[in-house]
Coordinates of C-alpha atoms in Angstrom, one line a residue:
X1 CA 43.2 145.5 77.9
X2 CA 39.3 144.9 78.9
X3 CA 38.0 146.5 82.0
X4 CA 38.7 142.3 83.9
X5 CA 42.9 142.4 83.0
X6 CA 43.0 145.9 84.3
X7 CA 41.8 144.7 87.7
X8 CA 43.2 142.1 87.3
X9 CA 45.9 143.8 86.9
X10 CA 46.2 145.5 89.2
X11 CA 45.2 143.5 92.3
X12 CA 47.7 141.3 91.2
X13 CA 50.0 144.0 90.8
X14 CA 49.9 147.0 92.6
X15 CA 48.0 145.4 95.2
X16 CA 50.1 142.4 95.8
X17 CA 50.5 142.5 99.3
X18 CA 46.5 142.0 99.6
X19 CA 46.6 138.7 98.4
X20 CA 50.2 137.5 99.4
X21 CA 48.2 134.3 101.4
X22 CA 47.0 133.2 98.8
X23 CA 50.3 132.5 96.0
X24 CA 50.4 128.7 96.9
X25 CA 49.8 126.3 93.7
X26 CA 46.1 124.4 94.2
X27 CA 46.8 121.2 92.6
X28 CA 45.5 121.9 89.6
X29 CA 47.8 125.1 88.8
X30 CA 50.6 125.0 87.1
X31 CA 53.7 127.2 87.5
X32 CA 54.9 129.9 86.4
X33 CA 56.8 128.2 83.9
X34 CA 54.9 126.1 82.4
X35 CA 51.9 128.5 81.6
X36 CA 51.2 129.3 78.0
X37 CA 51.4 132.7 77.0
X38 CA 49.4 133.8 74.1
X39 CA 51.3 135.8 71.5
X40 CA 48.8 135.1 69.5
X41 CA 48.4 139.1 67.2
X42 CA 45.0 139.0 65.6
X43 CA 42.8 140.1 68.2
X44 CA 41.4 143.2 70.0
X45 CA 40.2 142.9 73.5
X46 CA 38.8 139.6 74.9
X47 CA 39.7 136.1 72.0
X48 CA 37.5 134.2 71.8
X49 CA 38.2 132.3 74.8
X50 CA 37.9 134.3 76.5
X51 CA 34.7 135.7 76.0
X52 CA 33.9 131.7 76.8
X53 CA 35.9 131.9 80.5
X54 CA 33.4 135.2 80.8
X55 CA 29.9 133.8 79.9
X56 CA 30.8 130.4 82.2
X57 CA 31.6 132.2 85.3
X58 CA 28.8 134.9 84.8
X59 CA 26.6 131.6 84.6
X60 CA 28.3 130.4 88.1
X61 CA 27.5 132.4 91.7
X62 CA 29.3 132.6 94.6
X63 CA 27.6 134.7 97.1
X64 CA 24.0 135.0 97.9
X65 CA 21.9 138.2 98.6
X66 CA 23.3 138.6 101.9
X67 CA 26.5 137.8 100.9
X68 CA 26.2 140.8 98.4
X69 CA 24.5 142.8 100.2
X70 CA 26.6 143.1 102.5
X71 CA 29.9 143.8 99.8
X72 CA 27.4 146.6 98.8
X73 CA 27.4 147.4 102.6
X74 CA 31.3 147.6 103.1
X75 CA 31.5 149.0 99.8
X76 CA 30.0 151.8 100.8
X77 CA 32.0 152.6 104.2
X78 CA 35.6 152.5 101.8
X79 CA 34.3 154.2 99.6
X80 CA 31.3 156.0 100.3
X81 CA 29.4 157.5 96.7
X82 CA 30.0 161.0 95.9
X83 CA 28.2 164.0 93.5
X84 CA 27.4 164.3 90.5
X85 CA 29.2 161.1 90.4
X86 CA 28.0 158.0 92.5
X87 CA 29.6 155.4 94.1
X88 CA 30.5 151.2 94.4
X89 CA 26.3 151.2 93.6
X90 CA 26.4 153.1 90.2
X91 CA 30.0 151.6 89.0
X92 CA 28.3 147.9 90.1
X93 CA 31.5 147.1 92.4
X94 CA 29.3 144.8 94.1
X95 CA 28.8 142.4 91.5
X96 CA 32.8 143.3 90.4
X97 CA 34.0 141.4 93.5
X98 CA 31.5 138.5 93.2
X99 CA 33.4 138.0 89.6
X100 CA 36.7 138.2 90.5
X101 CA 35.7 136.1 93.2
X102 CA 35.2 133.7 90.7
X103 CA 37.5 134.6 88.5
X104 CA 40.3 133.8 90.7
X105 CA 39.6 131.1 93.2
X106 CA 42.0 131.8 95.2
X107 CA 40.2 134.9 96.9
X108 CA 37.1 132.8 98.4
X109 CA 38.0 131.9 101.2
X110 CA 39.0 134.7 102.4
X111 CA 35.9 137.1 101.1
X112 CA 33.9 134.3 102.7
X113 CA 35.8 134.1 105.7
X114 CA 35.5 138.4 106.1
X115 CA 31.8 138.9 105.4
X116 CA 30.8 136.1 108.4
X117 CA 33.6 137.0 110.6
X118 CA 31.9 140.8 109.5
X119 CA 28.0 139.4 111.1
X120 CA 29.8 137.8 114.1
X121 CA 31.4 141.0 115.0
X122 CA 28.4 143.1 114.2
X123 CA 25.8 140.6 115.8
X124 CA 28.4 140.4 119.5
X125 CA 28.9 143.9 119.4
X126 CA 25.5 145.4 118.6
X127 CA 22.8 143.2 117.9
X128 CA 22.9 143.4 114.0
X129 CA 23.8 141.7 111.2
X130 CA 26.7 143.6 110.1
X131 CA 24.3 145.2 106.7
X132 CA 21.3 146.3 109.2
X133 CA 23.7 148.0 111.3
X134 CA 24.1 151.5 111.5
X135 CA 26.7 153.9 109.6
X136 CA 28.6 154.9 113.3
X137 CA 28.8 151.4 113.9
X138 CA 29.6 149.6 110.6
X139 CA 32.7 152.5 111.0
X140 CA 33.7 151.9 114.2
X141 CA 33.2 147.8 112.8
X142 CA 35.3 148.8 110.0
X143 CA 38.5 150.5 112.3
X144 CA 39.5 147.9 114.0
X145 CA 40.6 146.1 110.7
X146 CA 41.6 148.9 108.7
X147 CA 45.5 149.0 110.1
X148 CA 48.0 145.9 109.8
X149 CA 51.4 145.9 111.2
X150 CA 53.2 146.7 108.5
X151 CA 56.4 145.3 109.9
X152 CA 54.5 142.0 109.4
X153 CA 53.7 140.0 106.1
X154 CA 50.6 141.0 106.1
X155 CA 49.6 136.4 104.9
X156 CA 50.9 136.2 108.5
X157 CA 47.8 139.1 110.4
X158 CA 44.4 137.7 111.0
X159 CA 41.6 136.3 108.9
X160 CA 39.7 140.6 109.2
X161 CA 42.8 142.3 108.3
X162 CA 43.7 140.1 105.3
X163 CA 39.8 140.3 103.9
X164 CA 40.0 143.9 104.7
X165 CA 42.7 144.9 103.1
X166 CA 41.5 142.6 99.7
X167 CA 38.1 144.5 100.6
X168 CA 39.2 148.1 99.8
X169 CA 42.1 146.4 97.4
X170 CA 38.5 145.3 95.6
X171 CA 36.6 148.7 95.9
X172 CA 38.5 151.3 94.8
X173 CA 40.2 149.6 92.1
X174 CA 36.5 148.7 90.3
X175 CA 35.1 152.4 91.4
X176 CA 38.4 153.8 89.5
X177 CA 38.4 151.5 86.7
X178 CA 35.0 151.8 86.1
X179 CA 33.0 154.0 83.5
X180 CA 31.7 156.3 87.0
X181 CA 35.4 156.4 88.1
X182 CA 36.7 157.5 85.1
X183 CA 34.7 160.4 85.2
X184 CA 34.8 160.8 88.7
X185 CA 38.7 160.8 88.5
X186 CA 38.5 163.2 84.7
X187 CA 40.5 161.1 83.3
X188 CA 39.4 162.0 78.4
X189 CA 42.1 159.8 77.3
X190 CA 44.7 161.0 74.7
X191 CA 43.8 164.0 72.8
X192 CA 45.5 165.6 70.5
X193 CA 47.5 169.5 71.1
X194 CA 46.7 172.8 69.3
X195 CA 50.2 173.0 67.2
X196 CA 50.1 177.1 65.6
X197 CA 53.6 176.0 63.9
X198 CA 57.3 177.4 65.3
X199 CA 57.1 180.3 67.4
X200 CA 57.5 183.5 65.9
X201 CA 60.8 184.7 67.7
X202 CA 62.1 181.2 66.6
X203 CA 62.0 181.6 63.5
X204 CA 63.3 184.9 63.4
X205 CA 66.4 183.7 65.5
X206 CA 67.4 180.9 62.6
X207 CA 66.5 183.8 59.9
X208 CA 63.8 180.9 58.6
X209 CA 59.4 182.4 57.8
X210 CA 57.0 180.5 56.5
X211 CA 55.6 179.4 53.1
X212 CA 52.6 181.8 53.3
X213 CA 50.2 179.2 51.2
X214 CA 51.9 175.8 53.5
X215 CA 51.1 177.3 56.7
X216 CA 47.6 178.0 55.9
X217 CA 47.3 175.3 54.2
X218 CA 49.3 172.7 57.6
X219 CA 48.6 175.3 60.9
X220 CA 45.0 176.7 60.6
X221 CA 43.2 175.2 63.0
X222 CA 40.2 175.5 60.7
X223 CA 41.0 172.3 58.1
X224 CA 43.2 170.2 61.4
X225 CA 40.3 167.5 60.7
X226 CA 41.2 167.7 56.4
X227 CA 43.0 165.0 55.4
X228 CA 46.8 165.9 53.5
X229 CA 46.5 164.6 49.9
X230 CA 49.6 165.2 47.0
X231 CA 49.8 165.5 44.0
X232 CA 52.2 162.2 41.8
X233 CA 55.3 164.6 42.4
X234 CA 54.9 165.6 46.2
X235 CA 53.6 169.3 46.2
X236 CA 50.6 169.6 48.5
X237 CA 47.0 170.1 47.2
X238 CA 45.1 170.6 50.6

């Protein structure tokens, strides 16, 4: 699964509440039971159709330069960078947010409306656009919209509340599915353990022992990358 699919799965799964208000069908959308499931197992990663769609989306422009600068500023408030890994900018989170906005059009009204609200609120409170405000001013604005009433459905709450919930989800998910964020987590993926055979006390308990020749070939860690070979009679050669 590529990063785009991972992000979409996380947003529509774990973070579904932030997108609940985008759930209604548009005239071009299909009911869930009509959506075809791709059962083609030839492809590992992106299929030709996905590559074509990605190229198409990359050629489009959703946000203005001003919007992207505002998204960048808000991303840094939500998830400040830390040494030595960096933050949303290094992880290209703003670019990812624009791509996801194009990939999931239902998010666009909330994203664009929320960006307009940020500038209007910041101009009203401090006389500057959000991107030009100080960090403390930006935090003050965000503090007003970062919490919501958990007893009330998110889609019934003000646009700015919905916007911040969606942005927070996008920023955090985008960062931690990037190379930068994965390095920050210290995740190394699946790695083989070192196996030194069955412990001696267990062997003694059952009255068994390894054949010295066999254990030298199979448990010697200096040979762990050597591929075993057998002769035609099933005898281990290496």
